[in-house]
């Protein structure tokens, strides 16, 4: 009887092992084809948004776009970013793989508060757009002295 | 019970807190003289990119380290390693490989070595 339980135990541990190994393969697969990998037709670029107190900071992932390809609009607390990247197939070459394709997007944000549109800065570096959006005076945090 | 130990041992080898690895999207073009490879690597600095060609295998790797400040409202992307390898069947002239990074896209020119280029054979009249 005990030997039989031992057999079961061994069988289950083998299954556990198989399961954990398979799990690892699926993880790798997810990494290869997973979320956030690429921005292809119809998808929106990925963004990060931070609040430093005095201003907001927005980062946008835009590989292969130059500043001429971008349009940014701000009004009050509404921000709109649009852009396109054309597929740049060189002439006379045979295409083996074309995963990058064309990009065309329009993403808009409602900012948590109004910003001073004239003082907004936008920098594009290494395919990463970084925008610094100073909050409007009324929205800035204020220290209150206790009288 | 020996199998269980195997599981434990494997767990121990998994490196802690490594940044996620993503395969960058690539375009690959070829003509008679060269192979072109364009890879999206947004946010990666030039010095953090490695291109390795060895024995018919081409390995790309670029690490992105974001500089951020302030409280996070939302974060859709983060630090990541873009990594991908390709096999290159044709002989590549390693000394003439040219790599450029422009707007977060890596542009690689891989010229074929002379004996890998197609050759026109002249037929002589007997």
XYZ file of N, CA and C in Angstrom:
819
model
N 0.822 -1.205 0.000
C 0.000 0.000 0.000
C 0.864 1.266 0.000
N 1.839 1.281 0.860
C 2.675 2.481 0.934
C 3.448 2.700 -0.350
N 3.868 1.588 -0.898
C 4.628 1.753 -2.140
C 3.734 2.368 -3.204
N 2.431 2.002 -3.169
C 1.533 2.537 -4.181
C 1.346 4.048 -4.015
N 1.186 4.506 -2.761
C 1.061 5.941 -2.517
C 2.302 6.669 -3.034
N 3.405 6.021 -2.805
C 4.652 6.581 -3.285
C 4.625 6.747 -4.812
N 4.037 5.750 -5.475
C 3.913 5.832 -6.928
C 3.069 7.031 -7.350
N 1.935 7.182 -6.645
C 1.063 8.327 -6.953
C 1.818 9.632 -6.781
N 2.503 9.676 -5.645
C 3.235 10.891 -5.321
C 4.235 11.228 -6.419
N 4.899 10.180 -6.884
C 5.896 10.416 -7.912
C 5.229 10.913 -9.204
N 4.054 10.317 -9.485
C 3.356 10.719 -10.692
C 2.961 12.200 -10.622
N 2.436 12.602 -9.466
C 2.005 13.994 -9.333
C 3.186 14.950 -9.396
N 4.290 14.542 -8.797
C 5.424 15.466 -8.830
C 5.939 15.608 -10.253
N 5.855 14.524 -11.006
C 6.257 14.622 -12.411
C 5.330 15.577 -13.157
N 4.017 15.516 -12.817
C 3.071 16.419 -13.476
C 3.327 17.871 -13.090
N 3.669 18.067 -11.807
C 4.002 19.421 -11.361
C 5.171 19.980 -12.162
N 6.143 19.129 -12.327
C 7.344 19.550 -13.045
C 6.991 19.940 -14.476
N 6.211 19.082 -15.116
C 5.790 19.342 -16.488
C 5.038 20.669 -16.558
N 4.156 20.850 -15.565
C 3.354 22.066 -15.544
C 4.233 23.303 -15.416
N 5.209 23.244 -14.540
C 6.030 24.433 -14.343
C 6.875 24.696 -15.582
N 7.301 23.614 -16.238
C 8.094 23.831 -17.461
C 7.248 24.425 -18.572
N 6.048 23.904 -18.726
C 5.151 24.453 -19.738
C 4.865 25.911 -19.442
N 4.644 26.199 -18.149
C 4.370 27.573 -17.740
C 5.465 28.503 -18.193
N 6.685 28.021 -18.086
C 7.801 28.872 -18.482
C 7.788 29.121 -19.984
N 7.428 28.089 -20.760
C 7.375 28.298 -22.209
C 6.309 29.317 -22.574
N 5.156 29.211 -21.898
C 4.091 30.155 -22.220
C 4.511 31.573 -21.883
N 5.254 31.710 -20.793
C 5.743 33.023 -20.402
C 6.622 33.602 -21.514
N 7.530 32.757 -22.015
C 8.397 33.212 -23.093
C 7.589 33.602 -24.314
N 6.568 32.788 -24.570
C 5.730 33.063 -25.732
C 5.035 34.402 -25.562
N 4.503 34.647 -24.373
C 3.840 35.920 -24.105
C 4.796 37.079 -24.288
N 6.034 36.846 -23.866
C 7.004 37.923 -24.016
C 7.238 38.250 -25.473
N 7.324 37.174 -26.281
C 7.612 37.394 -27.694
C 6.466 38.084 -28.409
N 5.251 37.675 -28.049
C 4.116 38.189 -28.810
C 3.221 39.041 -27.936
N 3.753 39.381 -26.792
C 2.890 39.904 -25.736
C 2.476 41.329 -25.892
N 1.828 41.774 -24.874
C 1.222 43.087 -24.876
C 2.296 44.171 -24.891
N 1.893 45.295 -25.402
C 2.784 46.435 -25.362
C 3.973 46.334 -26.302
N 3.995 45.319 -27.143
C 5.184 45.149 -27.941
C 5.289 46.198 -29.026
N 4.340 46.233 -29.856
C 4.461 47.113 -31.005
C 3.175 47.881 -31.212
N 3.360 48.927 -31.944
C 2.203 49.743 -32.230
C 1.992 49.596 -33.717
N 0.972 48.903 -34.083
C 0.714 48.737 -35.508
C -0.650 49.362 -35.803
N -1.051 49.292 -37.047
C -2.227 50.017 -37.496
C -3.402 49.973 -36.539
N -3.956 51.125 -36.226
C -5.159 51.163 -35.427
C -4.938 51.184 -33.933
N -3.742 50.779 -33.485
C -3.510 50.778 -32.050
C -3.036 52.143 -31.589
N -3.183 52.367 -30.310
C -2.753 53.641 -29.755
C -1.356 53.504 -29.160
N -0.564 54.587 -29.245
C 0.763 54.510 -28.647
C 0.646 54.415 -27.119
N 1.619 53.783 -26.515
C 1.615 53.632 -25.058
C 2.082 54.922 -24.403
N 1.504 55.225 -23.256
C 1.860 56.458 -22.558
C 2.091 56.204 -21.070
N 2.896 57.082 -20.485
C 3.052 57.141 -19.028
C 2.685 58.557 -18.595
N 2.086 58.667 -17.418
C 1.664 59.988 -16.966
C 2.032 60.191 -15.497
N 2.720 61.291 -15.224
C 3.184 61.545 -13.859
C 2.744 62.927 -13.409
N 2.617 63.073 -12.106
C 2.231 64.345 -11.490
C 3.321 64.733 -10.502
N 4.027 65.843 -10.767
C 5.092 66.234 -9.854
C 4.654 67.340 -8.902
N 3.396 67.695 -8.916
C 2.937 68.782 -8.050
C 2.768 70.051 -8.860
N 3.900 70.590 -9.389
C 3.834 71.814 -10.185
C 3.413 71.547 -11.629
N 3.794 70.381 -12.117
C 3.438 70.099 -13.500
C 3.156 68.610 -13.707
N 2.567 68.338 -14.854
C 2.354 66.953 -15.263
C 3.453 66.580 -16.248
N 3.762 65.298 -16.278
C 4.719 64.838 -17.269
C 4.108 63.668 -18.023
N 4.165 63.755 -19.346
C 3.584 62.707 -20.187
C 4.677 62.132 -21.084
N 4.793 60.823 -21.099
C 5.730 60.163 -22.003
C 4.940 59.323 -22.995
N 5.336 59.397 -24.242
C 4.648 58.627 -25.279
C 5.688 57.869 -26.104
N 5.412 56.592 -26.319
C 6.304 55.740 -27.106
C 6.005 55.921 -28.593
N 6.935 56.531 -29.339
C 6.675 56.805 -30.757
C 7.883 56.467 -31.621
N 8.192 55.196 -31.790
C 9.376 54.844 -32.575
C 9.209 55.228 -34.044
N 10.248 55.853 -34.592
C 10.268 56.140 -36.013
C 9.510 57.379 -36.434
N 8.983 58.126 -35.478
C 8.308 59.364 -35.839
C 9.252 60.540 -35.599
N 9.305 61.445 -36.568
C 10.073 62.659 -36.357
C 9.095 63.741 -35.931
N 9.638 64.892 -35.529
C 8.730 65.899 -34.981
C 7.760 66.430 -36.030
N 8.146 66.318 -37.301
C 7.232 66.757 -38.366
C 6.010 65.846 -38.483
N 6.134 64.636 -37.992
C 5.032 63.671 -38.109
C 3.997 63.826 -37.004
N 4.239 64.750 -36.081
C 3.397 64.847 -34.895
C 2.597 66.132 -34.865
N 1.404 66.059 -34.307
C 0.613 67.263 -34.067
C 0.056 67.184 -32.650
N 0.254 68.268 -31.902
C -0.197 68.284 -30.511
C -1.094 69.491 -30.305
N -2.240 69.251 -29.675
C -3.186 70.334 -29.417
C -3.530 70.356 -27.937
N -3.588 71.555 -27.380
C -3.971 71.668 -25.972
C -5.022 72.756 -25.838
N -6.023 72.449 -25.050
C -7.006 73.479 -24.740
C -7.527 73.209 -23.338
N -7.208 74.117 -22.428
C -7.644 73.918 -21.046
C -7.060 72.654 -20.457
N -7.897 71.672 -20.214
C -7.384 70.400 -19.685
C -7.525 69.280 -20.718
N -7.647 69.692 -21.972
C -7.796 68.696 -23.039
C -6.526 68.658 -23.877
N -5.985 67.477 -24.041
C -4.748 67.316 -24.806
C -4.960 66.269 -25.881
N -4.536 66.611 -27.076
C -4.717 65.677 -28.181
C -3.395 65.519 -28.929
N -2.992 64.278 -29.128
C -1.757 64.006 -29.864
C -2.100 63.116 -31.049
N -1.675 63.540 -32.221
C -1.900 62.672 -33.374
C -0.617 62.600 -34.184
N -0.466 61.537 -34.935
C 0.744 61.375 -35.726
C 0.620 60.226 -36.695
N 1.531 60.234 -37.666
C 1.560 59.144 -38.634
C 3.001 58.758 -38.907
N 3.187 57.505 -39.197
C 4.490 57.027 -39.669
C 4.224 56.207 -40.906
N 4.871 56.588 -41.979
C 4.657 55.852 -43.218
C 5.576 54.647 -43.269
N 5.103 53.579 -43.877
C 5.964 52.424 -44.088
C 7.019 52.838 -45.099
N 8.260 52.590 -44.775
C 9.359 53.107 -45.587
C 10.064 51.961 -46.309
N 9.334 51.321 -47.198
C 9.936 50.190 -47.918
C 10.950 50.735 -48.928
N 12.220 50.372 -48.775
C 13.212 50.876 -49.722
C 13.007 50.235 -51.093
N 13.337 50.986 -52.110
C 13.074 50.505 -53.464
C 14.075 49.436 -53.880
N 13.602 48.463 -54.606
C 14.481 47.434 -55.138
C 14.859 46.369 -54.127
N 14.203 46.361 -52.985
C 14.505 45.345 -51.989
C 13.343 44.362 -51.874
N 13.701 43.138 -51.586
C 12.697 42.111 -51.343
C 12.340 42.155 -49.862
N 11.047 42.090 -49.561
C 10.628 42.182 -48.158
C 10.595 40.789 -47.535
N 11.376 40.593 -46.487
C 11.353 39.317 -45.778
C 10.414 39.356 -44.588
N 10.372 40.504 -43.959
C 9.560 40.628 -42.766
C 9.094 42.069 -42.664
N 7.822 42.267 -42.445
C 7.322 43.630 -42.308
C 6.393 43.702 -41.117
N 6.969 43.892 -39.958
C 6.158 43.922 -38.738
C 5.871 45.341 -38.290
N 6.647 46.293 -38.804
C 6.554 47.642 -38.243
C 5.409 48.426 -38.876
N 5.327 48.307 -40.173
C 4.163 48.867 -40.847
C 3.897 50.351 -40.620
N 2.711 50.745 -41.035
C 2.323 52.145 -40.890
C 1.713 52.387 -39.531
N 1.926 53.585 -39.049
C 1.298 53.976 -37.794
C 0.465 55.219 -38.074
N -0.725 55.220 -37.589
C -1.549 56.410 -37.680
C -2.441 56.407 -36.448
N -2.318 57.420 -35.641
C -3.073 57.389 -34.390
C -3.554 58.783 -34.025
N -4.497 58.798 -33.121
C -5.002 60.043 -32.572
C -5.450 59.712 -31.160
N -4.720 60.198 -30.186
C -5.061 59.868 -28.811
C -5.300 61.157 -28.041
N -6.384 61.198 -27.297
C -6.666 62.411 -26.539
C -6.786 62.088 -25.058
N -6.491 63.084 -24.254
C -6.478 62.919 -22.812
C -7.263 64.045 -22.166
N -7.929 63.722 -21.100
C -8.473 64.765 -20.247
C -7.541 64.855 -19.049
N -6.814 65.960 -18.962
C -5.836 66.107 -17.889
C -6.569 66.331 -16.564
N -5.933 65.949 -15.464
C -6.593 66.102 -14.155
C -6.911 67.562 -13.813
N -6.194 68.516 -14.413
C -6.528 69.928 -14.181
C -6.091 70.745 -15.392
N -6.436 72.017 -15.406
C -6.019 72.885 -16.509
C -4.499 73.078 -16.497
N -3.944 73.272 -17.689
C -2.508 73.546 -17.779
C -2.292 74.857 -18.517
N -1.097 75.440 -18.318
C -0.767 76.674 -19.022
C -0.229 76.316 -20.399
N -1.105 76.453 -21.372
C -0.801 75.957 -22.716
C 0.463 76.594 -23.295
N 0.744 77.883 -22.971
C 1.905 78.563 -23.577
C 3.208 78.003 -23.026
N 3.176 77.453 -21.825
C 4.431 77.015 -21.206
C 4.682 75.519 -21.350
N 3.830 74.858 -22.100
C 4.011 73.415 -22.279
C 5.242 73.156 -23.152
N 6.066 72.207 -22.719
C 7.240 71.836 -23.517
C 7.094 70.415 -24.018
N 7.571 70.195 -25.228
C 7.523 68.834 -25.782
C 8.875 68.522 -26.402
N 9.435 67.386 -26.016
C 10.731 66.968 -26.553
C 10.606 65.574 -27.141
N 11.243 65.385 -28.272
C 11.216 64.063 -28.892
C 12.643 63.562 -28.960
N 12.894 62.426 -28.309
C 14.266 61.908 -28.280
C 14.203 60.383 -28.308
N 14.939 59.800 -29.220
C 14.998 58.338 -29.339
C 13.620 57.684 -29.403
N 12.720 58.319 -30.117
C 11.399 57.717 -30.270
C 10.520 57.809 -29.044
N 10.887 58.708 -28.140
C 10.110 58.896 -26.928
C 9.740 60.382 -26.819
N 8.458 60.655 -26.819
C 8.011 62.034 -26.665
C 7.795 62.315 -25.180
N 8.434 63.372 -24.685
C 8.252 63.744 -23.286
C 7.660 65.138 -23.237
N 6.506 65.273 -22.619
C 5.858 66.570 -22.515
C 5.819 67.012 -21.063
N 6.170 68.270 -20.839
C 6.069 68.852 -19.512
C 4.942 69.868 -19.549
N 3.940 69.658 -18.732
C 2.738 70.487 -18.770
C 2.562 71.190 -17.425
N 2.952 72.467 -17.345
C 2.805 73.178 -16.063
C 1.325 73.392 -15.746
N 0.979 73.116 -14.507
C -0.424 73.278 -14.116
C -0.786 74.758 -14.072
N -2.036 75.057 -14.325
C -2.522 76.427 -14.190
C -2.411 76.831 -12.720
N -2.190 78.130 -12.513
C -1.958 78.643 -11.151
C -2.965 78.081 -10.149
N -4.234 78.087 -10.534
C -5.294 77.684 -9.607
C -5.194 76.212 -9.219
N -4.524 75.411 -10.056
C -4.487 73.979 -9.798
C -3.237 73.552 -9.031
N -2.289 74.510 -8.845
C -1.038 74.145 -8.171
C -1.263 73.935 -6.679
N -0.496 73.038 -6.094
C -0.629 72.861 -4.644
C -0.110 74.105 -3.921
N -0.721 74.457 -2.858
C -0.366 75.685 -2.156
C -0.144 75.367 -0.689
N 0.909 75.943 -0.143
C 1.160 75.723 1.270
C 0.377 76.763 2.074
N -0.348 76.285 3.020
C -1.140 77.197 3.852
C -0.447 77.371 5.193
N -0.092 78.595 5.488
C 0.517 78.866 6.800
C -0.586 78.932 7.839
N -0.328 78.304 8.954
C -1.304 78.374 10.042
C -1.075 79.679 10.791
N -2.109 80.498 10.868
C -1.972 81.824 11.467
C -1.931 81.801 12.988
N 10.693 11.381 -4.816
C 10.955 12.689 -4.211
C 12.038 13.458 -4.949
N 12.814 12.735 -5.744
C 13.917 13.427 -6.404
C 13.389 14.485 -7.363
N 12.217 14.261 -7.952
C 11.665 15.228 -8.900
C 11.368 16.560 -8.213
N 10.869 16.470 -7.007
C 10.562 17.701 -6.267
C 11.804 18.558 -6.070
N 12.875 17.890 -5.763
C 14.122 18.647 -5.582
C 14.477 19.367 -6.876
N 14.201 18.693 -7.975
C 14.488 19.279 -9.274
C 13.743 20.610 -9.439
N 12.481 20.605 -9.029
C 11.686 21.826 -9.131
C 12.321 22.936 -8.298
N 12.658 22.572 -7.052
C 13.234 23.579 -6.165
C 14.510 24.143 -6.761
N 15.332 23.264 -7.288
C 16.603 23.719 -7.846
C 16.374 24.693 -8.996
N 15.399 24.381 -9.844
C 15.143 25.244 -10.991
C 14.663 26.625 -10.555
N 13.814 26.651 -9.554
C 13.318 27.939 -9.062
C 14.473 28.832 -8.637
N 15.451 28.201 -7.961
C 16.557 28.985 -7.426
C 17.353 29.669 -8.518
N 17.317 29.103 -9.707
C 18.141 29.681 -10.766
C 17.476 30.867 -11.464
N 16.193 31.062 -11.239
C 15.510 32.193 -11.887
C 16.039 33.495 -11.289
N 16.599 34.385 -12.120
C 17.153 35.614 -11.571
C 16.047 36.510 -11.017
N 16.336 37.153 -9.917
C 15.332 37.991 -9.293
C 15.317 39.378 -9.931
N 14.160 39.952 -10.023
C 13.995 41.347 -10.416
C 14.672 41.693 -11.737
N 14.629 40.783 -12.691
C 15.189 41.151 -13.978
C 14.110 41.913 -14.751
N 14.541 42.812 -15.634
C 13.547 43.584 -16.372
C 12.956 42.714 -17.472
N 11.704 42.987 -17.841
C 11.075 42.147 -18.857
C 11.789 42.239 -20.207
N 11.714 41.163 -20.942
C 12.352 41.113 -22.259
C 11.256 41.101 -23.308
N 11.377 41.991 -24.279
C 10.410 42.032 -25.365
C 11.134 41.860 -26.684
N 10.453 41.251 -27.631
C 11.001 41.166 -28.977
C 10.587 42.432 -29.723
N 11.546 43.193 -30.226
C 11.163 44.393 -30.979
C 10.559 44.026 -32.324
N 9.651 44.853 -32.815
C 9.107 44.645 -34.161
C 10.199 44.994 -35.169
N 10.331 44.171 -36.183
C 11.384 44.423 -37.169
C 10.850 44.353 -38.594
N 11.534 45.070 -39.467
C 11.354 44.919 -40.908
C 12.676 44.385 -41.436
N 12.607 43.429 -42.349
C 13.838 42.922 -42.957
C 13.710 42.980 -44.472
N 14.676 43.606 -45.105
C 14.686 43.731 -46.559
C 15.990 43.165 -47.089
N 15.928 42.688 -48.319
C 17.152 42.153 -48.899
C 17.221 42.488 -50.374
N 18.402 42.864 -50.837
C 18.644 42.889 -52.279
C 19.949 42.143 -52.560
N 20.465 42.264 -53.785
C 21.629 41.462 -54.129
C 22.858 41.809 -53.304
N 22.933 43.048 -52.830
C 24.148 43.498 -52.167
C 24.093 43.446 -50.642
N 22.900 43.633 -50.097
C 22.869 43.744 -48.644
C 21.513 43.362 -48.066
N 21.513 43.172 -46.761
C 20.287 42.932 -46.015
C 20.081 44.143 -45.108
N 18.852 44.648 -45.057
C 18.539 45.753 -44.172
C 17.650 45.244 -43.051
N 17.912 45.702 -41.846
C 17.080 45.313 -40.719
C 16.727 46.577 -39.933
N 15.440 46.838 -39.801
C 14.985 47.998 -39.037
C 14.229 47.488 -37.805
N 14.614 47.948 -36.646
C 13.974 47.463 -35.418
C 13.507 48.633 -34.562
N 12.271 48.562 -34.090
C 11.724 49.597 -33.210
C 12.280 49.431 -31.805
N 12.980 50.451 -31.327
C 13.481 50.399 -29.954
C 13.265 51.746 -29.286
N 12.008 52.117 -29.053
C 11.745 53.450 -28.513
C 12.325 53.634 -27.110
N 13.014 54.757 -26.921
C 13.515 55.095 -25.596
C 14.855 54.496 -25.243
N 15.484 53.782 -26.186
C 16.780 53.175 -25.895
C 17.884 54.130 -26.335
N 18.867 54.347 -25.468
C 20.007 55.194 -25.810
C 20.975 54.404 -26.684
N 21.723 55.165 -27.489
C 22.655 54.542 -28.425
C 23.637 53.597 -27.707
N 24.119 54.026 -26.560
C 25.141 53.238 -25.864
C 24.597 51.969 -25.223
N 23.279 51.862 -25.147
C 22.691 50.678 -24.511
C 22.287 49.619 -25.524
N 22.695 49.822 -26.780
C 22.351 48.851 -27.819
C 23.556 47.989 -28.150
N 23.311 46.700 -28.241
C 24.384 45.785 -28.634
C 23.950 45.010 -29.867
N 24.830 44.938 -30.828
C 24.570 44.136 -32.029
C 25.716 43.149 -32.147
N 25.358 41.883 -32.210
C 26.356 40.841 -32.184
C 26.166 39.927 -33.379
N 27.194 39.784 -34.187
C 27.079 38.858 -35.319
C 28.131 37.791 -35.162
N 27.697 36.562 -35.130
C 28.645 35.492 -34.922
C 28.101 34.228 -35.558
N 28.875 33.658 -36.447
C 28.554 32.327 -36.937
C 27.138 32.204 -37.506
N 26.758 33.172 -38.340
C 25.434 33.086 -38.947
C 24.307 33.461 -38.025
N 24.618 34.013 -36.847
C 23.574 34.398 -35.921
C 23.732 35.876 -35.592
N 22.633 36.601 -35.724
C 22.649 38.027 -35.431
C 21.816 38.273 -34.188
N 22.416 38.894 -33.192
C 21.698 39.149 -31.942
C 21.597 40.642 -31.695
N 20.377 41.093 -31.443
C 20.142 42.494 -31.116
C 19.721 42.581 -29.664
N 20.199 43.605 -28.993
C 19.747 43.803 -27.628
C 19.832 45.285 -27.308
N 18.785 45.818 -26.722
C 18.787 47.224 -26.320
C 18.017 47.368 -25.028
N 18.618 48.041 -24.055
C 17.970 48.182 -22.756
C 17.446 49.605 -22.610
N 16.190 49.700 -22.222
C 15.581 51.015 -22.013
C 15.479 51.288 -20.525
N 16.052 52.412 -20.117
C 15.912 52.837 -18.727
C 15.243 54.202 -18.738
N 14.028 54.254 -18.265
C 13.273 55.501 -18.297
C 13.647 56.379 -17.112
N 13.711 57.680 -17.371
C 13.920 58.639 -16.292
C 12.568 59.284 -16.010
N 12.076 59.085 -14.814
C 10.760 59.630 -14.496
C 10.823 60.343 -13.157
N 9.929 61.289 -12.967
C 9.796 61.874 -11.631
C 8.341 62.208 -11.374
N 8.012 62.289 -10.113
C 6.630 62.584 -9.733
C 5.845 61.329 -9.437
N 4.612 61.548 -9.009
C 3.736 60.428 -8.673
C 3.139 59.859 -9.953
N 2.992 58.569 -9.986
C 2.474 57.898 -11.182
C 0.957 58.024 -11.244
N 0.438 58.585 -12.315
C -1.002 58.525 -12.551
C -1.353 57.266 -13.319
N -0.576 57.013 -14.387
C -0.671 55.709 -15.038
C 0.653 55.415 -15.735
N 0.922 54.125 -15.924
C 2.159 53.702 -16.565
C 1.832 52.533 -17.484
N 1.967 52.759 -18.767
C 1.658 51.688 -19.722
C 2.915 51.005 -20.241
N 4.052 51.670 -20.060
C 5.304 51.003 -20.433
C 6.361 51.349 -19.401
N 7.400 50.545 -19.369
C 8.441 50.760 -18.368
C 9.790 50.327 -18.886
N 10.701 50.082 -17.961
C 12.027 49.614 -18.353
C 11.893 48.247 -18.995
N 12.637 48.057 -20.049
C 12.486 46.817 -20.787
C 13.778 46.521 -21.540
N 14.001 45.258 -21.827
C 15.102 44.917 -22.723
C 14.500 44.424 -24.027
N 14.835 45.118 -25.119
C 14.420 44.655 -26.436
C 15.482 43.674 -26.910
N 15.084 42.448 -27.154
C 16.086 41.456 -27.527
C 15.518 40.495 -28.554
N 16.310 40.201 -29.559
C 15.845 39.291 -30.581
C 17.059 38.755 -31.333
N 16.979 37.518 -31.759
C 18.095 37.018 -32.565
C 17.576 36.409 -33.861
N 18.416 36.477 -34.859
C 18.052 36.021 -36.200
C 19.175 35.149 -36.716
N 18.813 34.207 -37.566
C 19.895 33.510 -38.248
C 20.075 34.145 -39.613
N 21.295 34.368 -39.967
C 21.623 35.024 -41.231
C 22.329 33.997 -42.093
N 21.600 33.402 -43.034
C 22.197 32.312 -43.800
C 23.323 32.781 -44.726
N 23.168 33.949 -45.321
C 24.197 34.411 -46.247
C 25.395 34.941 -45.452
N 26.546 34.771 -46.038
C 27.735 35.292 -45.384
C 27.687 36.815 -45.375
N 27.864 37.394 -44.212
C 27.820 38.845 -44.045
C 29.243 39.354 -43.874
N 29.537 40.443 -44.534
C 30.840 41.068 -44.370
C 30.817 41.883 -43.077
N 31.274 41.255 -42.011
C 31.124 41.839 -40.672
C 31.800 43.210 -40.561
N 32.903 43.396 -41.289
C 33.631 44.661 -41.168
C 32.882 45.839 -41.767
N 31.927 45.558 -42.652
C 31.235 46.663 -43.321
C 29.830 46.888 -42.783
N 29.476 46.197 -41.703
C 28.140 46.388 -41.135
C 28.021 47.804 -40.575
N 26.882 48.404 -40.844
C 26.684 49.790 -40.454
C 25.386 49.876 -39.654
N 25.443 50.512 -38.494
C 24.251 50.611 -37.645
C 23.979 52.060 -37.302
N 22.723 52.458 -37.415
C 22.331 53.821 -37.059
C 21.119 53.767 -36.152
N 21.054 54.712 -35.226
C 19.872 54.820 -34.387
C 19.236 56.176 -34.670
N 17.986 56.143 -35.147
C 17.321 57.389 -35.502
C 15.883 57.330 -35.004
N 15.485 58.293 -34.216
C 14.113 58.365 -33.699
C 13.662 57.053 -33.047
N 14.559 56.415 -32.316
C 14.173 55.193 -31.618
C 14.049 53.969 -32.505
N 14.589 54.066 -33.718
C 14.588 52.908 -34.607
C 16.039 52.584 -34.953
N 16.392 51.314 -34.823
C 17.735 50.877 -35.170
C 17.754 50.447 -36.635
N 18.631 51.068 -37.413
C 18.751 50.741 -38.836
C 20.073 50.014 -39.045
N 19.981 48.777 -39.476
C 21.193 47.993 -39.701
C 21.372 47.714 -41.184
N 22.567 47.985 -41.671
C 22.936 47.597 -43.036
C 23.906 46.440 -42.928
N 23.539 45.315 -43.523
C 24.408 44.136 -43.458
C 24.841 43.770 -44.872
N 25.997 44.269 -45.298
C 26.434 43.970 -46.673
C 26.852 42.512 -46.793
N 26.491 41.906 -47.907
C 26.883 40.516 -48.128
C 28.340 40.474 -48.565
N 29.026 39.460 -48.161
C 30.415 39.340 -48.621
C 30.398 38.896 -50.086
N 31.503 39.187 -50.762
C 31.500 39.061 -52.216
C 31.110 37.675 -52.716
N 31.544 36.627 -52.026
C 31.233 35.303 -52.560
C 29.802 34.854 -52.263
N 29.046 35.690 -51.525
C 27.637 35.359 -51.291
C 26.728 36.061 -52.291
N 27.300 36.992 -53.048
C 26.482 37.707 -54.030
C 26.217 36.823 -55.241
N 25.051 37.008 -55.836
C 24.781 36.222 -57.044
C 25.744 36.643 -58.155
N 26.138 35.701 -58.918
C 27.124 35.988 -59.941
C 26.595 35.562 -61.295
N 26.811 36.411 -62.248
C 26.416 36.076 -63.610
C 27.542 35.266 -64.235
N 27.197 34.125 -64.742
C 28.234 33.292 -65.369
C 28.201 33.536 -66.875
N 29.299 33.983 -67.373
C 29.382 34.208 -68.819
C 29.585 32.885 -69.550
N 28.800 32.715 -70.564
C 28.925 31.458 -71.325
C 29.782 31.730 -72.549
N 30.784 30.918 -72.685
C 31.691 31.149 -73.799
C 31.355 30.232 -74.958
N 31.444 30.824 -76.093
C 31.184 30.021 -77.291
C 32.335 29.061 -77.528
N 31.992 27.857 -77.853
C 33.026 26.858 -78.038
C 33.681 27.022 -79.407
